[in-house]
Amino acid sequence: MALTTARLVAQIREEWSNFRIAMLVLGIESSCDETGVALYHAQRGLLANLLHSQFDIHAPFGGVVPELACRDHICKITPLVRRALAEGGAQLQDIDGVAYTAGPGLKGALLVGAAFGRTLAWSLGVPAIAVHHMEAHLLAPLMEGNRPPLPFIALLVSGGHTQLVKVVAVGAYEMLGESLDDAAGEAFDKVAKMLGLGYPGGPRIAALAEKGDPQRFHFPRPMTDRPGLDFSFSGLKTFALNTVSAHRPLHDQDRADIARAFEEAVVDSLLIKCRRALQGEGVSHLVIAGGVSANLRLRQRLETQLPAKIHYAPPALCVDNGAMIAYAGWQRLAAGHSEPLSIHTQARWPLTDLPPIDPA
Ligand code: KG4
Ligand code: ZN
């Protein structure tokens, strides 16, 4: 009897919560090695955006150790939510909806944010929304109100994904091409490791490449001599390894020259496929998102060499963060989407499986 009543109360609360208009959304990101918590307000924008990075924990291992990532998320999530509320000048009771990353990502890490977020939403009697991490990256550049006209092309370049997507409407995505092996960010990280630059590699390669001679080495531009929009970066990694082996012992200038040649090759490959996608689809707006979109050379080359308007987020919103989760979650909550009481996460989750938000 008690159980039935409890279930009934939970169900009424759940259904009632769907009538509340989501003005203030708490966003929680825990898909990999960063705990991100943010508060997004429908009218006032971003009120708080806090990030705890686990770089120091994983650095000795040269990459992310999933079990250590989960444990650290558990320790950091509550203090971060408290701090976000304090910085945003809000109380728990002011939250109208909770958004959490439900995939793709490390299963255990995702479960920490999802269990916390879904439970908090239930305890507050507000709706919860499971956010697709790559959709959140894709929408982050739109947060400051600069919406490109539909349809547009999105280049998603992170540590786990390299994808070219046609955005027909927010939530309606067509996959045009993707990496057949390593993601662009993953290649940056692996080449950084070969050069002894440590983890995470992308920003370190980018900084070192500034001092490199672009004429000294020429790396291949994989899959650009054949039609199609897919990418491949594992060959570049092997090329980098062979170059490193041929020039041992490496001096600082060798490292910088290799970093420069590698970065040029990745940027060129991305640029060539973006140009093809824009031309093929007859579209003149390109959104770039994900950690690698923070790369300055990529931004500059796309801006100067493509006949399109390029949209990107400030660097802090390119890499993983809670703000993009709060913002993407707010859009779905505002459109009436929400989750049942069950907690569901997906380590793999095709972007094209999402239901649309806007009508096309
Ligand atoms: O989006 P993100 O923070 O996490 C994932 O969803 O994977 O992307 C992280 C990736 C890492 O591989 C990192 O090395 C790369 O983005 N990255 C960069 C830069 N900043 C971060 N790669 C190149 N240049 C950068 N400035
Ligand atoms: Zn990410």
XYZ file of C-alpha atoms and ligand atoms in Angstrom:
387
model
C 0.000 0.000 0.000
C 2.739 2.420 1.076
C 4.669 1.615 -2.074
C 1.666 2.252 -4.284
C 1.012 5.626 -2.630
C 4.664 6.582 -2.965
C 4.572 5.664 -6.643
C 1.402 7.647 -7.155
C 2.887 10.706 -5.452
C 6.023 10.376 -7.581
C 3.943 10.129 -10.736
C 1.816 13.183 -9.875
C 4.945 15.172 -9.043
C 6.519 14.069 -12.291
C 3.533 15.040 -14.408
C 3.019 18.302 -12.568
C 6.682 19.174 -13.051
C 6.171 19.091 -16.808
C 3.827 22.091 -16.573
C 6.467 24.274 -14.991
C 8.182 26.566 -17.502
C 11.923 26.002 -17.510
C 13.477 29.397 -16.911
C 16.470 28.416 -14.811
C 18.228 25.202 -15.790
C 21.037 23.495 -13.923
C 23.425 21.745 -16.319
C 25.721 18.899 -15.299
C 28.536 17.528 -17.464
C 30.426 14.400 -16.384
C 31.001 12.419 -19.582
C 34.786 12.220 -19.372
C 37.502 13.949 -17.353
C 35.836 17.216 -16.411
C 33.031 17.934 -13.981
C 31.078 20.906 -15.281
C 28.166 22.590 -13.539
C 26.322 25.644 -14.849
C 23.149 27.645 -14.444
C 21.457 28.946 -17.587
C 18.552 31.375 -17.379
C 16.170 31.784 -20.311
C 16.319 35.586 -20.171
C 19.469 36.390 -18.237
C 21.734 33.870 -19.973
C 24.581 32.127 -18.205
C 24.540 32.856 -14.446
C 27.318 30.481 -13.414
C 29.679 28.134 -15.203
C 32.109 26.088 -13.126
C 34.541 23.472 -14.260
C 36.727 21.076 -12.368
C 39.332 19.476 -14.580
C 40.859 16.096 -13.729
C 43.990 16.674 -15.820
C 46.321 16.287 -12.819
C 44.751 12.944 -11.889
C 45.131 11.430 -15.362
C 48.373 13.111 -16.469
C 50.685 10.484 -14.892
C 48.899 7.810 -16.966
C 49.044 9.749 -20.241
C 45.274 9.498 -20.756
C 41.938 9.181 -18.973
C 41.560 6.315 -16.458
C 37.766 5.730 -16.348
C 37.561 4.469 -12.749
C 39.528 7.441 -11.434
C 37.307 9.754 -13.474
C 34.104 8.348 -11.888
C 35.440 8.637 -8.356
C 36.504 12.204 -8.843
C 33.131 13.213 -10.377
C 31.429 11.811 -7.266
C 33.624 13.962 -5.006
C 33.289 17.173 -6.986
C 29.694 17.306 -8.144
C 27.960 18.415 -4.925
C 30.446 21.177 -4.006
C 30.302 22.451 -7.592
C 26.494 22.617 -7.573
C 26.618 24.524 -4.264
C 29.166 26.979 -5.665
C 27.235 27.438 -8.908
C 24.095 28.317 -6.944
C 26.031 30.773 -4.779
C 27.696 32.428 -7.792
C 24.426 32.544 -9.702
C 22.612 34.089 -6.726
C 20.076 31.249 -6.726
C 18.649 28.704 -4.308
C 17.976 25.053 -5.064
C 14.257 25.870 -5.117
C 14.776 28.365 -7.961
C 15.840 25.605 -10.357
C 13.131 24.875 -12.936
C 14.830 21.955 -14.656
C 17.950 19.804 -14.495
C 19.957 18.833 -17.576
C 22.673 16.186 -17.462
C 24.895 14.570 -20.073
C 23.513 11.099 -20.779
C 25.975 10.140 -23.554
C 28.095 9.560 -25.476
C 30.934 9.161 -22.999
C 32.413 6.911 -20.342
C 29.558 4.867 -18.928
C 30.559 5.150 -15.267
C 31.317 8.854 -15.523
C 27.984 9.493 -17.234
C 26.149 7.573 -14.521
C 27.479 9.894 -11.824
C 26.033 13.043 -13.421
C 22.866 11.298 -14.572
C 22.084 9.757 -11.167
C 22.816 13.035 -9.406
C 20.859 15.158 -11.885
C 17.840 12.873 -12.170
C 17.599 12.474 -8.400
C 17.963 16.198 -7.754
C 15.215 16.942 -10.292
C 12.946 14.398 -8.632
C 13.598 15.797 -5.166
C 12.826 19.329 -6.369
C 9.775 18.221 -8.333
C 11.108 19.655 -11.603
C 11.671 17.975 -14.980
C 14.979 16.443 -15.979
C 16.442 16.162 -19.440
C 19.114 13.769 -20.743
C 21.421 15.751 -23.005
C 23.429 14.406 -25.943
C 26.994 15.613 -25.387
C 27.661 16.292 -29.089
C 24.383 18.156 -29.556
C 25.411 20.325 -26.612
C 28.785 21.036 -28.295
C 26.984 21.818 -31.544
C 24.604 24.297 -29.906
C 27.221 26.036 -27.702
C 28.234 28.592 -30.390
C 24.574 29.643 -30.611
C 24.365 30.485 -26.904
C 25.171 34.132 -27.347
C 22.220 34.642 -29.658
C 24.021 34.347 -33.003
C 21.884 31.764 -34.734
C 22.939 30.890 -38.271
C 20.057 30.451 -40.700
C 18.898 26.859 -41.236
C 20.108 24.648 -42.727
C 23.754 25.005 -41.750
C 26.762 22.689 -41.572
C 28.410 21.792 -38.267
C 31.933 20.456 -37.896
C 32.137 18.638 -34.562
C 35.740 18.047 -33.548
C 36.420 16.687 -30.085
C 38.520 14.059 -28.366
C 36.052 11.314 -29.288
C 34.336 12.532 -32.464
C 35.038 14.136 -35.825
C 31.750 14.655 -37.636
C 30.318 16.790 -40.407
C 26.629 17.278 -39.804
C 23.904 19.014 -41.773
C 21.657 20.786 -39.281
C 18.211 20.840 -40.846
C 16.633 22.068 -37.613
C 17.753 22.056 -33.996
C 17.535 18.371 -33.182
C 17.255 17.208 -36.819
C 20.704 16.165 -37.929
C 21.997 14.439 -41.058
C 25.407 12.827 -40.780
C 27.443 13.831 -43.843
C 30.781 12.367 -42.825
C 32.831 11.211 -39.867
C 36.179 9.827 -38.900
C 36.699 6.203 -39.832
C 39.322 5.783 -37.108
C 40.759 8.306 -34.618
C 39.018 11.575 -33.823
C 40.955 14.774 -34.588
C 41.396 15.568 -30.872
C 42.521 12.020 -30.172
C 45.205 12.373 -32.891
C 46.364 15.648 -31.293
C 46.608 13.885 -27.925
C 48.507 10.877 -29.296
C 51.018 12.941 -31.281
C 51.540 15.152 -28.218
C 52.372 12.027 -26.243
C 54.943 10.974 -28.890
C 56.561 14.388 -28.623
C 56.673 14.100 -24.833
C 54.282 17.026 -24.365
C 51.974 15.251 -21.937
C 48.211 15.282 -21.610
C 45.965 16.919 -22.821
C 47.815 17.302 -26.066
C 45.759 19.611 -28.300
C 46.540 22.955 -26.666
C 50.189 21.948 -26.134
C 50.704 20.998 -29.797
C 48.992 24.244 -30.833
C 51.295 26.320 -28.619
C 54.442 24.529 -29.799
C 53.379 24.701 -33.465
C 53.630 28.494 -33.234
C 57.416 28.129 -33.072
C 57.559 25.503 -35.829
C 58.775 25.890 -39.392
C 55.869 25.033 -41.719
C 58.274 24.226 -44.615
C 60.412 21.586 -42.915
C 58.053 18.578 -42.886
C 55.076 17.781 -45.048
C 52.496 15.426 -43.567
C 49.855 13.740 -45.795
C 46.242 15.026 -46.001
C 44.399 11.704 -45.525
C 41.303 10.919 -47.625
C 41.299 14.264 -49.399
C 42.165 12.814 -52.817
C 38.943 10.812 -53.042
C 35.314 11.897 -52.989
C 33.262 11.870 -49.823
C 33.211 13.598 -46.481
C 34.704 11.004 -44.156
C 37.958 11.585 -42.299
C 40.875 9.444 -41.210
C 43.580 10.527 -38.765
C 45.312 7.320 -37.743
C 47.699 7.449 -40.747
C 48.824 10.913 -39.650
C 49.661 9.488 -36.277
C 51.833 6.779 -37.876
C 53.483 9.406 -40.094
C 54.248 11.457 -36.993
C 55.706 8.393 -35.258
C 57.976 7.629 -38.243
C 59.113 11.263 -38.378
C 59.871 11.225 -34.650
C 61.833 7.953 -34.977
C 63.856 9.302 -37.913
C 64.945 12.392 -35.980
C 65.921 11.015 -32.603
C 67.185 12.462 -30.349
C 64.545 15.170 -30.732
C 65.549 18.761 -30.112
C 63.078 21.496 -29.211
C 63.025 22.807 -32.774
C 62.346 19.289 -34.163
C 59.366 18.982 -31.835
C 58.028 22.369 -32.858
C 58.471 21.604 -36.577
C 56.687 18.240 -36.240
C 53.871 19.844 -34.214
C 53.464 22.508 -36.899
C 53.411 20.021 -39.784
C 50.918 17.804 -37.966
C 48.627 20.701 -37.087
C 48.732 21.994 -40.687
C 47.767 18.538 -41.972
C 44.800 18.184 -39.581
C 43.586 21.707 -40.307
C 43.914 21.181 -44.074
C 41.993 17.899 -43.948
C 39.180 19.514 -41.978
C 39.145 22.569 -44.247
C 38.942 20.529 -47.461
C 35.999 18.470 -46.174
C 34.181 21.536 -44.828
C 34.519 23.252 -48.204
C 33.151 20.151 -49.929
C 30.216 19.898 -47.528
C 29.302 23.582 -47.878
C 29.493 23.401 -51.678
C 27.661 20.084 -51.872
C 24.799 21.280 -49.710
C 24.730 24.843 -51.093
C 25.050 26.249 -47.567
C 26.973 29.354 -46.462
C 27.117 29.030 -42.661
C 29.470 26.706 -40.793
C 29.423 26.078 -37.050
C 32.570 24.562 -35.553
C 32.338 23.023 -32.098
C 34.097 20.668 -29.682
C 37.537 20.949 -28.071
C 39.511 21.173 -31.335
C 37.394 24.153 -32.450
C 39.396 26.146 -29.855
C 42.390 25.762 -32.192
C 43.292 29.217 -33.489
C 44.901 28.048 -36.720
C 41.773 26.067 -37.583
C 39.551 29.094 -36.950
C 41.790 31.440 -38.946
C 42.124 29.097 -41.921
C 38.399 28.383 -42.093
C 37.582 32.077 -41.803
C 39.999 33.165 -44.489
C 39.678 30.269 -46.913
C 36.025 29.304 -46.943
C 33.262 31.253 -48.678
C 31.095 30.942 -45.561
C 30.382 32.627 -42.267
C 32.112 30.654 -39.499
C 30.470 30.454 -36.079
C 32.318 29.279 -32.978
C 32.091 29.573 -29.211
C 34.606 31.279 -26.899
C 37.438 28.796 -26.054
C 36.005 27.915 -22.605
C 32.768 26.794 -24.249
C 34.527 24.761 -26.985
C 35.969 22.217 -24.556
C 33.703 20.245 -22.219
C 31.666 22.432 -19.874
C 28.400 22.496 -17.941
C 27.110 25.621 -19.729
C 26.542 23.831 -23.014
C 24.610 21.093 -21.196
C 22.416 23.634 -19.391
C 21.780 25.500 -22.662
C 20.982 22.413 -24.772
C 18.841 21.057 -21.927
C 16.977 24.340 -21.641
C 16.094 24.207 -25.344
C 14.645 20.723 -25.008
C 12.833 21.456 -21.733
C 11.351 24.615 -23.262
C 10.097 22.470 -26.147
C 8.345 20.198 -23.622
C 10.812 17.307 -23.663
C 11.657 15.553 -20.378
C 12.808 12.227 -18.973
C 10.864 9.617 -17.021
C 12.076 8.747 -13.523
C 14.393 6.035 -14.787
C 18.058 6.842 -15.327
C 19.369 5.989 -18.735
C 22.853 6.648 -20.119
C 24.434 5.637 -23.416
C 28.160 5.221 -23.936
C 27.424 5.307 -27.686
C 24.582 7.439 -28.989
C 24.155 8.436 -32.647
C 23.360 12.144 -32.982
C 20.879 11.297 -35.720
C 18.698 9.375 -33.213
C 17.591 12.580 -31.465
C 14.065 13.909 -31.830
C 13.890 17.394 -33.413
C 13.204 20.486 -31.302
C 12.319 23.059 -33.949
C 10.070 22.242 -36.881
C 12.233 22.027 -40.037
O 35.235 18.521 -26.594
P 36.322 18.097 -25.695
O 36.686 18.984 -24.547
O 36.073 16.684 -25.113
C 35.456 15.659 -25.812
O 34.210 15.688 -25.965
O 36.228 14.790 -26.282
O 37.594 17.909 -26.629
C 38.821 17.553 -26.093
C 39.823 17.458 -27.220
C 41.148 16.913 -26.739
O 41.548 15.894 -27.616
C 42.068 18.119 -26.815
O 43.418 17.768 -27.074
C 41.450 18.907 -27.959
O 40.066 18.755 -27.768
N 41.807 20.336 -27.927
C 42.521 20.947 -28.891
C 42.693 22.293 -28.474
N 42.063 22.438 -27.272
C 41.525 21.224 -26.959
N 43.031 20.481 -30.050
C 43.712 21.351 -30.818
N 43.924 22.634 -30.491
C 43.442 23.145 -29.336
N 43.648 24.415 -29.020
Zn 33.154 17.121 -25.439
